[in-house]
Amino acid sequence: MIIKNKSDYDYYAEKLHQHPEFSPLDDKFVGQLIDEMKIKKYHRGQILFDQGDTRDKFYFLIDGVAKSFHWDKDGEEQLYLYIRPNKGFPYIGLFEDDQYAYTVETMTDVKIAEFSMPIYEEILRENPELMVNAVKEMSQIINTSETQLQRMVTTSAKCRVANAILFIGQQIGDLQEDDSILVPYPITIVELSKVSGTTRETTSQMVQKLIAENKIQYNRKYFKILETDEDEY
């Protein structure tokens, strides 16, 4: 869907003005983005772009959740991060890369706003505050990735699985009143095994141990993290 009627235009203009990533923009630049913005819907399991594809679009996730990952030299999938609603991507490679550095796949049905990458980068150049926001987003991505790498440097399968669950919860989970974290999206054992770097069988066994120790709940593919201190694992 391309934004054509005034009511839709005003709706998305207000949304962009209210969002921290785009709030520094005045009406002129918001108009530039909306004039060529496309709203698209994708089903669960669809690829938005592949590692190595031409880097010509910038995306903003409106509804749903996606994950980004890259393939290593052995052809193994390495998790990069999860993308929750109200987040833009990709930030890595701005002004520099001609190709996407990783693949993005939908984990649920999603609704996405799509912009021209050249136009988005030009608007960044003309808006220092927006550039600062982009740099902050890139720093957060790097910090998240480094933290996950540090957590996974352990020979304990239980710790790897527990840390992977906590990693997922911190990115796309919702903090509850009792300080637990509910992940409102289905996470399969296969998905968790990829994040933790353990086999499906081992992952399943470790999940059952964590449930027995009352550190997590896992019901119909939905995780609730009861113990959020990683040192307790």
Coordinates of C-alpha atoms in Angstrom, one line a residue:
M1 CA 0.0 0.0 0.0
I2 CA 1.3 3.5 -1.0
I3 CA 0.0 6.3 1.2
K4 CA -2.3 8.4 -1.0
N5 CA -5.3 9.6 1.0
K6 CA -5.0 12.4 3.5
S7 CA -6.3 10.5 6.5
D8 CA -3.6 7.8 6.1
Y9 CA -1.0 10.5 5.4
D10 CA -1.9 12.4 8.6
Y11 CA -2.0 9.2 10.6
Y12 CA 1.5 8.1 9.6
A13 CA 2.9 11.6 9.8
E14 CA 1.8 11.8 13.4
K15 CA 3.3 8.4 14.2
L16 CA 6.6 9.4 12.7
H17 CA 6.6 12.7 14.7
Q18 CA 5.9 10.8 17.9
H19 CA 8.5 8.1 17.5
P20 CA 11.9 8.7 19.1
E21 CA 13.8 7.6 16.0
F22 CA 12.0 10.1 13.7
S23 CA 10.9 12.8 16.2
P24 CA 13.7 15.3 15.2
L25 CA 12.3 15.6 11.7
D26 CA 10.3 18.6 10.6
D27 CA 7.2 18.3 8.3
K28 CA 9.3 18.7 5.2
F29 CA 11.4 15.6 5.8
V30 CA 8.5 13.6 7.2
G31 CA 6.7 14.4 4.0
Q32 CA 9.6 13.1 2.0
L33 CA 9.5 9.8 3.8
I34 CA 5.8 9.4 3.6
D35 CA 5.5 10.4 -0.1
E36 CA 7.3 7.2 -1.2
M37 CA 6.6 5.0 1.9
K38 CA 5.0 1.6 1.2
I39 CA 3.1 -0.4 3.8
K40 CA 3.5 -4.1 3.3
K41 CA 2.3 -7.3 5.2
Y42 CA 4.2 -10.5 5.3
H43 CA 3.4 -13.9 6.7
R44 CA 5.4 -15.8 9.3
G45 CA 8.6 -17.3 7.9
Q46 CA 9.1 -15.0 4.9
I47 CA 12.4 -13.4 4.1
L48 CA 12.4 -9.6 3.9
F49 CA 15.9 -9.5 2.4
D50 CA 18.9 -11.9 2.2
Q51 CA 22.5 -11.4 3.2
G52 CA 24.2 -10.1 0.1
D53 CA 21.1 -8.6 -1.5
T54 CA 21.3 -5.0 -2.8
R55 CA 20.9 -2.7 0.2
D56 CA 18.2 -0.4 -1.2
K57 CA 15.5 -0.3 1.4
F58 CA 15.2 0.9 5.0
Y59 CA 12.4 -0.7 7.0
F60 CA 10.3 0.1 10.1
L61 CA 8.5 -2.7 11.8
I62 CA 4.9 -1.7 12.7
D63 CA 3.5 -5.0 14.0
G64 CA 4.9 -8.4 14.7
V65 CA 8.5 -9.6 15.3
A66 CA 11.4 -10.5 13.0
K67 CA 14.9 -11.9 13.5
S68 CA 18.1 -11.0 11.7
F69 CA 21.0 -13.4 11.3
H70 CA 24.0 -14.0 9.0
W71 CA 25.6 -17.1 7.6
D72 CA 29.1 -17.9 8.6
K73 CA 31.8 -19.4 6.4
D74 CA 30.6 -22.9 7.2
G75 CA 27.1 -22.1 6.1
E76 CA 25.8 -22.1 9.7
E77 CA 23.1 -19.7 10.8
Q78 CA 24.4 -17.2 13.4
L79 CA 21.8 -15.1 15.3
Y80 CA 22.3 -11.4 15.1
L81 CA 19.3 -10.0 17.0
Y82 CA 15.5 -9.9 17.2
I83 CA 13.4 -6.9 16.0
R84 CA 10.3 -6.0 17.8
P85 CA 7.6 -3.5 16.8
N86 CA 8.4 0.2 16.5
K87 CA 12.0 -0.4 15.4
G88 CA 13.8 0.6 12.2
F89 CA 16.4 -1.5 10.4
P90 CA 19.0 -2.1 9.0
Y91 CA 21.4 0.4 10.7
I92 CA 24.6 -1.6 10.2
G93 CA 26.2 -0.4 6.9
L94 CA 24.7 3.0 6.7
F95 CA 26.5 5.2 4.0
E96 CA 28.9 2.4 3.3
D97 CA 27.6 -1.0 2.3
D98 CA 26.1 -1.8 -1.0
Q99 CA 24.7 -5.1 0.2
Y100 CA 22.8 -6.2 3.3
A101 CA 25.2 -7.7 5.9
Y102 CA 22.6 -10.2 7.2
T103 CA 19.2 -11.8 6.5
V104 CA 15.9 -10.8 8.1
E105 CA 13.1 -13.3 8.5
T106 CA 9.7 -12.8 10.0
M107 CA 8.8 -14.8 13.1
T108 CA 5.2 -13.8 13.0
D109 CA 2.8 -12.2 10.6
V110 CA 4.2 -8.6 10.3
K111 CA 3.3 -5.2 9.0
I112 CA 6.2 -3.1 7.8
A113 CA 6.8 0.4 6.4
E114 CA 9.4 0.4 3.6
F115 CA 11.5 3.5 2.6
S116 CA 14.1 4.1 -0.1
M117 CA 17.5 3.7 1.6
P118 CA 19.1 6.5 -0.5
I119 CA 16.4 8.9 0.6
Y120 CA 16.6 7.9 4.2
E121 CA 20.4 8.3 4.2
E122 CA 20.1 11.7 2.5
I123 CA 17.6 12.8 5.2
L124 CA 20.1 11.5 7.9
R125 CA 22.8 13.7 6.4
E126 CA 20.6 16.8 6.7
N127 CA 19.4 16.1 10.2
P128 CA 22.2 15.8 12.8
E129 CA 19.7 14.8 15.6
L130 CA 18.4 12.0 13.5
M131 CA 22.0 10.9 12.8
V132 CA 22.7 10.8 16.5
N133 CA 19.6 8.6 17.0
A134 CA 20.9 6.2 14.3
V135 CA 24.4 6.1 15.9
K136 CA 22.7 5.2 19.2
E137 CA 20.8 2.4 17.6
M138 CA 24.0 1.0 16.0
S139 CA 25.7 1.2 19.4
Q140 CA 22.9 -0.7 21.0
I141 CA 23.0 -3.4 18.3
I142 CA 26.7 -3.8 18.8
N143 CA 26.4 -4.0 22.6
T144 CA 23.6 -6.6 22.4
S145 CA 25.7 -8.7 20.0
E146 CA 28.8 -8.5 22.2
T147 CA 26.8 -9.3 25.4
Q148 CA 25.3 -12.4 23.7
L149 CA 28.7 -13.6 22.6
Q150 CA 30.1 -13.3 26.1
R151 CA 27.1 -15.2 27.5
M152 CA 27.6 -18.0 25.1
V153 CA 31.2 -18.6 26.0
T154 CA 30.5 -21.5 28.4
T155 CA 30.6 -25.2 28.2
S156 CA 27.5 -25.6 30.3
A157 CA 24.5 -26.5 28.1
K158 CA 22.1 -25.4 30.8
C159 CA 23.7 -21.9 31.0
R160 CA 23.7 -21.6 27.3
V161 CA 20.0 -22.4 27.0
A162 CA 19.1 -20.2 30.0
N163 CA 21.2 -17.3 28.7
A164 CA 19.6 -17.7 25.2
I165 CA 16.1 -17.5 26.8
L166 CA 17.1 -14.4 28.8
F167 CA 18.6 -12.9 25.6
I168 CA 15.3 -13.4 23.8
G169 CA 13.3 -12.1 26.7
Q170 CA 15.4 -8.9 27.0
Q171 CA 14.9 -8.1 23.3
I172 CA 11.3 -9.0 22.6
G173 CA 9.8 -9.8 26.0
D174 CA 7.5 -7.6 28.2
L175 CA 8.4 -6.9 31.8
Q176 CA 5.5 -7.9 34.1
E177 CA 4.5 -6.4 37.4
D178 CA 6.1 -9.2 39.4
D179 CA 9.5 -8.5 37.5
S180 CA 9.1 -11.7 35.4
I181 CA 9.5 -11.4 31.6
L182 CA 6.8 -12.7 29.3
V183 CA 7.8 -13.3 25.6
P184 CA 4.5 -12.7 23.8
Y185 CA 5.6 -14.5 20.7
P186 CA 6.0 -18.3 20.1
I187 CA 9.5 -19.6 20.4
T188 CA 10.1 -23.2 19.3
I189 CA 12.7 -25.5 20.8
V190 CA 14.4 -25.6 17.4
E191 CA 14.6 -21.8 17.4
L192 CA 16.0 -21.8 20.9
S193 CA 18.6 -24.4 19.9
K194 CA 19.9 -22.1 17.2
V195 CA 20.3 -19.2 19.6
S196 CA 22.0 -21.4 22.3
G197 CA 24.1 -23.4 19.9
T198 CA 23.0 -26.7 21.4
T199 CA 21.2 -29.6 19.8
R200 CA 17.4 -29.8 19.8
E201 CA 17.5 -32.7 22.2
T202 CA 19.8 -31.0 24.6
T203 CA 17.8 -27.8 24.4
S204 CA 14.6 -29.6 25.3
Q205 CA 16.2 -31.3 28.2
M206 CA 17.6 -28.1 29.6
V207 CA 14.3 -26.3 29.2
Q208 CA 12.7 -29.1 31.3
K209 CA 15.4 -28.6 34.0
L210 CA 14.8 -24.9 34.1
I211 CA 11.1 -25.4 34.4
A212 CA 11.6 -27.9 37.3
E213 CA 13.8 -25.4 39.1
N214 CA 11.0 -22.8 38.7
K215 CA 13.3 -20.4 36.7
I216 CA 11.0 -20.4 33.6
Q217 CA 7.6 -21.4 32.4
Y218 CA 7.0 -22.7 28.9
N219 CA 3.5 -23.3 27.7
R220 CA 2.4 -23.7 24.0
K221 CA 5.7 -22.3 22.8
Y222 CA 5.5 -19.2 25.0
F223 CA 8.2 -18.4 27.5
K224 CA 7.9 -16.7 30.8
I225 CA 11.1 -16.0 32.6
L226 CA 10.7 -16.1 36.4
E227 CA 14.4 -15.7 37.3
T228 CA 16.0 -12.7 35.4
D229 CA 19.4 -12.7 37.1
E230 CA 21.7 -14.6 34.8
D231 CA 24.2 -15.2 37.7
E232 CA 21.5 -17.4 39.3
Y233 CA 21.8 -20.0 36.4

